[in-house]
mmCIF file of C-alpha atoms in Angstrom:
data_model
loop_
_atom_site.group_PDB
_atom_site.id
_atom_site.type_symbol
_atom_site.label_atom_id
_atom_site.label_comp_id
_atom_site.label_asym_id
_atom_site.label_seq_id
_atom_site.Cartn_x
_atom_site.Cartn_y
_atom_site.Cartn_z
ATOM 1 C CA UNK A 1103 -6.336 13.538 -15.789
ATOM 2 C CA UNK A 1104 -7.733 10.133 -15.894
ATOM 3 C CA UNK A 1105 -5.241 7.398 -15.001
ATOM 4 C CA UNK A 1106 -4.532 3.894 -16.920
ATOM 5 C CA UNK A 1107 -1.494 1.194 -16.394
ATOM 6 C CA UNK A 1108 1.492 1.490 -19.101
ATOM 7 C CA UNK A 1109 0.455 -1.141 -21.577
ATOM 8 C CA UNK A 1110 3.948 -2.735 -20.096
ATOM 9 C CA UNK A 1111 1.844 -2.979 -16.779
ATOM 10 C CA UNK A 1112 -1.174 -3.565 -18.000
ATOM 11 C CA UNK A 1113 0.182 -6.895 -19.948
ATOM 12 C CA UNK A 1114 2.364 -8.537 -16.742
ATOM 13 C CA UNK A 1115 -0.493 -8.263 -14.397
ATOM 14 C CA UNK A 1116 -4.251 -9.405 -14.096
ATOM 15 C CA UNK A 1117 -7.308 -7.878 -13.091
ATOM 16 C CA UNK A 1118 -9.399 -10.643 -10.813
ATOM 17 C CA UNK A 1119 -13.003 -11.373 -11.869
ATOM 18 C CA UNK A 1120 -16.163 -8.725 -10.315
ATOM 19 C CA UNK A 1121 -12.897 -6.048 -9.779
ATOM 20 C CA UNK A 1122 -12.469 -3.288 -11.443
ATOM 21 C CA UNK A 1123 -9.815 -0.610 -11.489
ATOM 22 C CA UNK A 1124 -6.857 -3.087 -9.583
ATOM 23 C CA UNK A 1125 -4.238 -4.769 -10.897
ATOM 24 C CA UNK A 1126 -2.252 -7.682 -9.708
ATOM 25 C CA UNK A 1127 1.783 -8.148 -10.824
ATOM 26 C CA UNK A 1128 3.410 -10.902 -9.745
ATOM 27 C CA UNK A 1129 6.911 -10.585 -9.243
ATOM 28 C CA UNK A 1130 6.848 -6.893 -10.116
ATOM 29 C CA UNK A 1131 10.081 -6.726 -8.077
ATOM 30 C CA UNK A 1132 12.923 -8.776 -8.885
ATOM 31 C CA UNK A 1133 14.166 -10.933 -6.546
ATOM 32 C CA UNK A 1134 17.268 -8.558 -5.830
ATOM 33 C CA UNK A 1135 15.439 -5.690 -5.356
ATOM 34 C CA UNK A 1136 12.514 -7.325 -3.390
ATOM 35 C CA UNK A 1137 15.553 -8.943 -0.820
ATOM 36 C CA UNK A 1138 17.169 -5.339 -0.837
ATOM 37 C CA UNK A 1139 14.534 -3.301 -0.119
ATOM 38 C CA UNK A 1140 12.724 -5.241 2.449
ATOM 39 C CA UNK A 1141 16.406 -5.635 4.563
ATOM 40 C CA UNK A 1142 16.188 -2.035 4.400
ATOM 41 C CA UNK A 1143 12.615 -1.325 5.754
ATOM 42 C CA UNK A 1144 13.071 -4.141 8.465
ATOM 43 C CA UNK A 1145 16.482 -2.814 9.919
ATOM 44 C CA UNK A 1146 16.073 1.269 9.036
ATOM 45 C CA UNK A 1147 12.681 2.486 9.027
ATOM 46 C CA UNK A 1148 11.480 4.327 12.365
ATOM 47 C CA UNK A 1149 8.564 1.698 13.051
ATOM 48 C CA UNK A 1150 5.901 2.661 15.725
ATOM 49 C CA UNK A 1151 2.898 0.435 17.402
ATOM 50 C CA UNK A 1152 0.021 3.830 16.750
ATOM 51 C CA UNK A 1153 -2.446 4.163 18.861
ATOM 52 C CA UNK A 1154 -5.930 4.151 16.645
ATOM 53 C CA UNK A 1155 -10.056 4.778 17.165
ATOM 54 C CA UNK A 1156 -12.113 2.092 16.153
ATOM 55 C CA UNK A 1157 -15.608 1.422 16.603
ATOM 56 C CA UNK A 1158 -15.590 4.738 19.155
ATOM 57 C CA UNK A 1159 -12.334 2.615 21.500
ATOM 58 C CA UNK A 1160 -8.902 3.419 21.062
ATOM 59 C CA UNK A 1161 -6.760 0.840 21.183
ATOM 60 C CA UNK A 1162 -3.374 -0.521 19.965
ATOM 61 C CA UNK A 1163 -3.026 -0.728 16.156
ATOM 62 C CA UNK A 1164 -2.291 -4.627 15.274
ATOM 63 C CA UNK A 1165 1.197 -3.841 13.096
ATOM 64 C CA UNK A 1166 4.077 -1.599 13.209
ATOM 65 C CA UNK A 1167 3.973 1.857 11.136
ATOM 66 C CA UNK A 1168 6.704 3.900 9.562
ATOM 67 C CA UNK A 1169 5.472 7.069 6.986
ATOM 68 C CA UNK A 1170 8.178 8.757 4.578
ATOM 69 C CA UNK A 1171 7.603 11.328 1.956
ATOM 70 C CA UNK A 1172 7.915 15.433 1.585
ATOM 71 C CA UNK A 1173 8.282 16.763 4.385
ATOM 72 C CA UNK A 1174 5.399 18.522 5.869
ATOM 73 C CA UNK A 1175 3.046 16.396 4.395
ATOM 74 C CA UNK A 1176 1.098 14.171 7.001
ATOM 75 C CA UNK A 1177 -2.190 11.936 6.360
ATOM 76 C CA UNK A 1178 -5.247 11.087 8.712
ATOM 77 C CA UNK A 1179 -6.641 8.074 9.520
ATOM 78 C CA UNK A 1180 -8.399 6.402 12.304
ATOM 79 C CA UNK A 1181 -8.074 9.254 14.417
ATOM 80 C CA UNK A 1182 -4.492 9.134 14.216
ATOM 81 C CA UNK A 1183 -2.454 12.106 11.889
ATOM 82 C CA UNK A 1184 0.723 10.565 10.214
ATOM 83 C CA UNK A 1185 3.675 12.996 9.573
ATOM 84 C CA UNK A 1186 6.018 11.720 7.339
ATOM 85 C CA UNK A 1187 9.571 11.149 8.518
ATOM 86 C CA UNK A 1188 12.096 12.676 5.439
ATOM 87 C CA UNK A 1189 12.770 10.218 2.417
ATOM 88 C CA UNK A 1190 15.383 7.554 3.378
ATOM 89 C CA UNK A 1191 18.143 7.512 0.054
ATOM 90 C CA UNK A 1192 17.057 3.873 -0.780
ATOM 91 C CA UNK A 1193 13.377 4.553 -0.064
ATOM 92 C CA UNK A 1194 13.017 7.093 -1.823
ATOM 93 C CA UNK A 1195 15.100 5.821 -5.238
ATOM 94 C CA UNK A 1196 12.777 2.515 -4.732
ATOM 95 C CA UNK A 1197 9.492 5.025 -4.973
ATOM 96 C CA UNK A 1198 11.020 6.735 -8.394
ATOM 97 C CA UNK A 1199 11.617 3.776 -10.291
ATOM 98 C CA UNK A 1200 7.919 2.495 -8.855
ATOM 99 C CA UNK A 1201 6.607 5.687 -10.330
ATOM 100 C CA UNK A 1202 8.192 5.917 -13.635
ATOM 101 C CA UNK A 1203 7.520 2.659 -14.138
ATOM 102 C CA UNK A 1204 3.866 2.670 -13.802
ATOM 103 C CA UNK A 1205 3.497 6.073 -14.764
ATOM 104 C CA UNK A 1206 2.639 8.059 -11.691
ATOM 105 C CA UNK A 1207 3.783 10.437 -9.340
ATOM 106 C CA UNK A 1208 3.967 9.676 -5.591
ATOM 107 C CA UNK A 1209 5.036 11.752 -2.287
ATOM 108 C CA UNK A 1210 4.123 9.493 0.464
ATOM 109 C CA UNK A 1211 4.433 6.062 1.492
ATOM 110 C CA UNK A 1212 3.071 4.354 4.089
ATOM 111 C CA UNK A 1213 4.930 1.321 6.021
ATOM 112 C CA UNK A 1214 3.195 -1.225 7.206
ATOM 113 C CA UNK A 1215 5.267 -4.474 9.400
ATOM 114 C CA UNK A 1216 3.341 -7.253 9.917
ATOM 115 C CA UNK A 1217 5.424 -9.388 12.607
ATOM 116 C CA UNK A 1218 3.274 -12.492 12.687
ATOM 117 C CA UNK A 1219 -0.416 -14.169 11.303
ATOM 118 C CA UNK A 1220 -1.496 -12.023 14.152
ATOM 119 C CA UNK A 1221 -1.206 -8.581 12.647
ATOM 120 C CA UNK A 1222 -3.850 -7.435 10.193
ATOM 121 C CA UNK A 1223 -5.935 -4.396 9.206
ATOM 122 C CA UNK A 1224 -9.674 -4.235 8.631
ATOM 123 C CA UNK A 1225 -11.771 -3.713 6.047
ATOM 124 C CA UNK A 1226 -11.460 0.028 4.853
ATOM 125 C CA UNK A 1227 -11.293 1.812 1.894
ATOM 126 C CA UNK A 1228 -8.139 4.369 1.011
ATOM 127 C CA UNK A 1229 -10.448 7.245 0.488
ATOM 128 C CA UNK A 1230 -9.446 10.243 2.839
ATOM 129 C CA UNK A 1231 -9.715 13.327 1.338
ATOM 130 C CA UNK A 1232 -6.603 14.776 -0.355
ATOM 131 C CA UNK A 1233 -5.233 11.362 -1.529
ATOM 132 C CA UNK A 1234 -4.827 10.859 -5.297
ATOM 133 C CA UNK A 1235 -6.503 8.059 -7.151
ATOM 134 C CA UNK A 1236 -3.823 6.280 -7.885
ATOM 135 C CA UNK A 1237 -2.721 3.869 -5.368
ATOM 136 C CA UNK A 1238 0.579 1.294 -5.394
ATOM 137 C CA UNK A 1239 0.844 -1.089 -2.840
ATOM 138 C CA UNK A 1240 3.764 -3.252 -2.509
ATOM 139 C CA UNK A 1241 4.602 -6.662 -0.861
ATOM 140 C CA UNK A 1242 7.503 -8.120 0.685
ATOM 141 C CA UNK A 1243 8.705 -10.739 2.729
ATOM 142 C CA UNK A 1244 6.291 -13.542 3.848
ATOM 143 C CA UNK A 1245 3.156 -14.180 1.708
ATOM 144 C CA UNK A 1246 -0.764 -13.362 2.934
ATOM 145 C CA UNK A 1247 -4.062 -13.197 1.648
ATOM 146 C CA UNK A 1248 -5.225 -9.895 0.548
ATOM 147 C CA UNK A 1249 -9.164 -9.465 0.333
ATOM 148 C CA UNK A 1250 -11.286 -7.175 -1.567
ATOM 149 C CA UNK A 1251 -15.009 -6.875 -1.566
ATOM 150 C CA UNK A 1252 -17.827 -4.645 -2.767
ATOM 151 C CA UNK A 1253 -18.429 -1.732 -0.410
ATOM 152 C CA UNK A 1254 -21.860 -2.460 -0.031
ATOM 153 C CA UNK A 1255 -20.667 -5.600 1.265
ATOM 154 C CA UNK A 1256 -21.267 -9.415 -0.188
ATOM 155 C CA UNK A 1257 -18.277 -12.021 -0.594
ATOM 156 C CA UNK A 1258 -14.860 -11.355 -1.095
ATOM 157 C CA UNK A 1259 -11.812 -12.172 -3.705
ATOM 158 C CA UNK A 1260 -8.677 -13.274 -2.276
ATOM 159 C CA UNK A 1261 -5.162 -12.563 -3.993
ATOM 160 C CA UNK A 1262 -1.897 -14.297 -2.466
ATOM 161 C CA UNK A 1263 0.312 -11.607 -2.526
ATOM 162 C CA UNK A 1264 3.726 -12.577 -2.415
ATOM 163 C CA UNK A 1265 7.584 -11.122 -2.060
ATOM 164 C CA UNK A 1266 7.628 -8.176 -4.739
ATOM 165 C CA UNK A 1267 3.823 -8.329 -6.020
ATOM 166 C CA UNK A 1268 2.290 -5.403 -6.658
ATOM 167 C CA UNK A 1269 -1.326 -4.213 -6.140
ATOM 168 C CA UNK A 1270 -2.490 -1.007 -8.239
ATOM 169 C CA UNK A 1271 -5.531 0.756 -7.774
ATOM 170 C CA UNK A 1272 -6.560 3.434 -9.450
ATOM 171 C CA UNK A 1273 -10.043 5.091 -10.482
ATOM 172 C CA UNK A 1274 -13.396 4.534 -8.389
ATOM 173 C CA UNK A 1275 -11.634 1.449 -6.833
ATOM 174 C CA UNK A 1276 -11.723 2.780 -3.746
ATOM 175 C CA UNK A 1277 -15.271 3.966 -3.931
ATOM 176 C CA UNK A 1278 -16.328 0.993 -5.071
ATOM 177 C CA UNK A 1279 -14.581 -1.708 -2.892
ATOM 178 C CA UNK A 1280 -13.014 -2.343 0.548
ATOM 179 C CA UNK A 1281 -9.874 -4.199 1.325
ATOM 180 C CA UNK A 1282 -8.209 -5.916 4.404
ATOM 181 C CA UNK A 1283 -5.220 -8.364 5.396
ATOM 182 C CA UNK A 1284 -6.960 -10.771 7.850
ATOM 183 C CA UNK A 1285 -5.291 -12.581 10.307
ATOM 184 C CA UNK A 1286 -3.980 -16.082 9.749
ATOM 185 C CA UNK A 1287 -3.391 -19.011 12.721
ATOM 186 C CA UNK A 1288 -0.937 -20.285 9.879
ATOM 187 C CA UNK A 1289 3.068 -20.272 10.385
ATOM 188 C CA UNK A 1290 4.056 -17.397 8.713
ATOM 189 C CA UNK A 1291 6.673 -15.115 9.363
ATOM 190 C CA UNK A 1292 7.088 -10.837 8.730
ATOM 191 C CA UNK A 1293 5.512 -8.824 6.083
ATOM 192 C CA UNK A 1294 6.612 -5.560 4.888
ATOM 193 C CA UNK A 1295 3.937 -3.613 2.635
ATOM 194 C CA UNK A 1296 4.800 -0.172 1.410
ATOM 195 C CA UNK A 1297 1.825 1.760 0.152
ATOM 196 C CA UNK A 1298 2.785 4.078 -2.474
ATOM 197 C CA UNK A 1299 -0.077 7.753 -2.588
ATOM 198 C CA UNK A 1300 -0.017 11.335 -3.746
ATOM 199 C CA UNK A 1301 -1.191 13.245 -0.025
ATOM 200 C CA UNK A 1302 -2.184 16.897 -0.468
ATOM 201 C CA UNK A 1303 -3.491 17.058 -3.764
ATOM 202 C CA UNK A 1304 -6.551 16.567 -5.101
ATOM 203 C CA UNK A 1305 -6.082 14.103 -8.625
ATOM 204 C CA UNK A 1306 -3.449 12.322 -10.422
ATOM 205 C CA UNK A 1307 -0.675 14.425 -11.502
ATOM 206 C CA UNK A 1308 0.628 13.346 -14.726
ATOM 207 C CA UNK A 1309 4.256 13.712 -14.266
ATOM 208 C CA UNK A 1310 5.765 10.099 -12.965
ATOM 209 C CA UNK A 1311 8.406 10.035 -9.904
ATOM 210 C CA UNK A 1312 8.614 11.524 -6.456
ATOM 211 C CA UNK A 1313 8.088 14.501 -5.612
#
């Protein structure tokens, strides 16, 4: 079934010239709930330094980790396999009102901590196989610069993402493009994102929630 944002999406957020199939909303999070749920992910998820291949080396991953979702379900990447830890109560009420709300249905989230302007991820694409193509990406706490760029390479668009944005990608976005969270020598202090997938099957299912 092919995917598109709820008109109420659709209408709060924007879609950034030369991108296609992503979706920026600002403040998509209240205040409240943004404060809430990032006190929760800093003081009760199980975060863990991986250890990840790049470029043939393995090698400390630059941010903490946490995955939650159905249990049993665990996702690959960078050489490392991810088995998610069971749904905490306010994790997993945060992902149902995420996915009703946009229209989705997701199983598995993946934590991200980044404790300083020296954390980041790389350029890389969310396209392992057995991940739906809808994709819901979270912010909160301190704000960096996202980037997105044409697979094939050439420049870049930066978005700001804030406390409570969201980023939704759906479609060929992740054929099409690459993303990354560079570092930064500015001051900035920790940033939670929680990215929001459907692991094990292979297409959007139509019925919205957590499963």
């Amino acid at each position: 079934m092919t995917y598109a944002p709820p008109q109420h999406v659709a209408s709060a957020g924007t879609t950034p010239a030369d991108l296609r199939e992503l979706l920026l909303v600002p403040a998509f999070l209240s205040r409240r709930d943004a404060d809430e749920l990032f006190r929760h992910c800093l003081a009760d998820l199980d975060w863990r330094q991986e250890r990840v291949r790049l470029f043939g080396r393995e090698m400390d991953a630059p941010r903490l980790c946490a995955c939650y979702g159905r249990p049993g379900l665990a996702y690959r990447y960078s050489g490392v396999t991810r088995r998610c830890a069971p749904w905490t109560a306010p994790l997993r009420e945060a992902v149902e009102r995420i996915g009703q709300r946009l229209g989705a249905s997701f199983n598995f989230v993946l934590a991200n901590r980044y404790r300083d302007g020296s954390d980041a991820v790389g350029w890389h694409a969310d396209d392992e196989r057995g991940i739906g193509p809808v994709i819901a990406s979270v912010s909160l706490g301190s704000e960096r610069l996202f980037r997105v760029r044409p697979r094939e390479g050439g420049p870049s668009t930066a978005l700001r993402l804030g406390h409570g944005d969201l980023v939704l990608m759906w479609g060929r976005c992740q054929r099409d493009f690459r993303h990354a969270l560079p570092r930064t020598r500015a001051p900035v202090g920790t940033r939670v994102n929680l990215t929001l997938r459907r692991v094990g099957s292979p297409g959007f299912r139509a019925r919205a929630g957590v499963t």
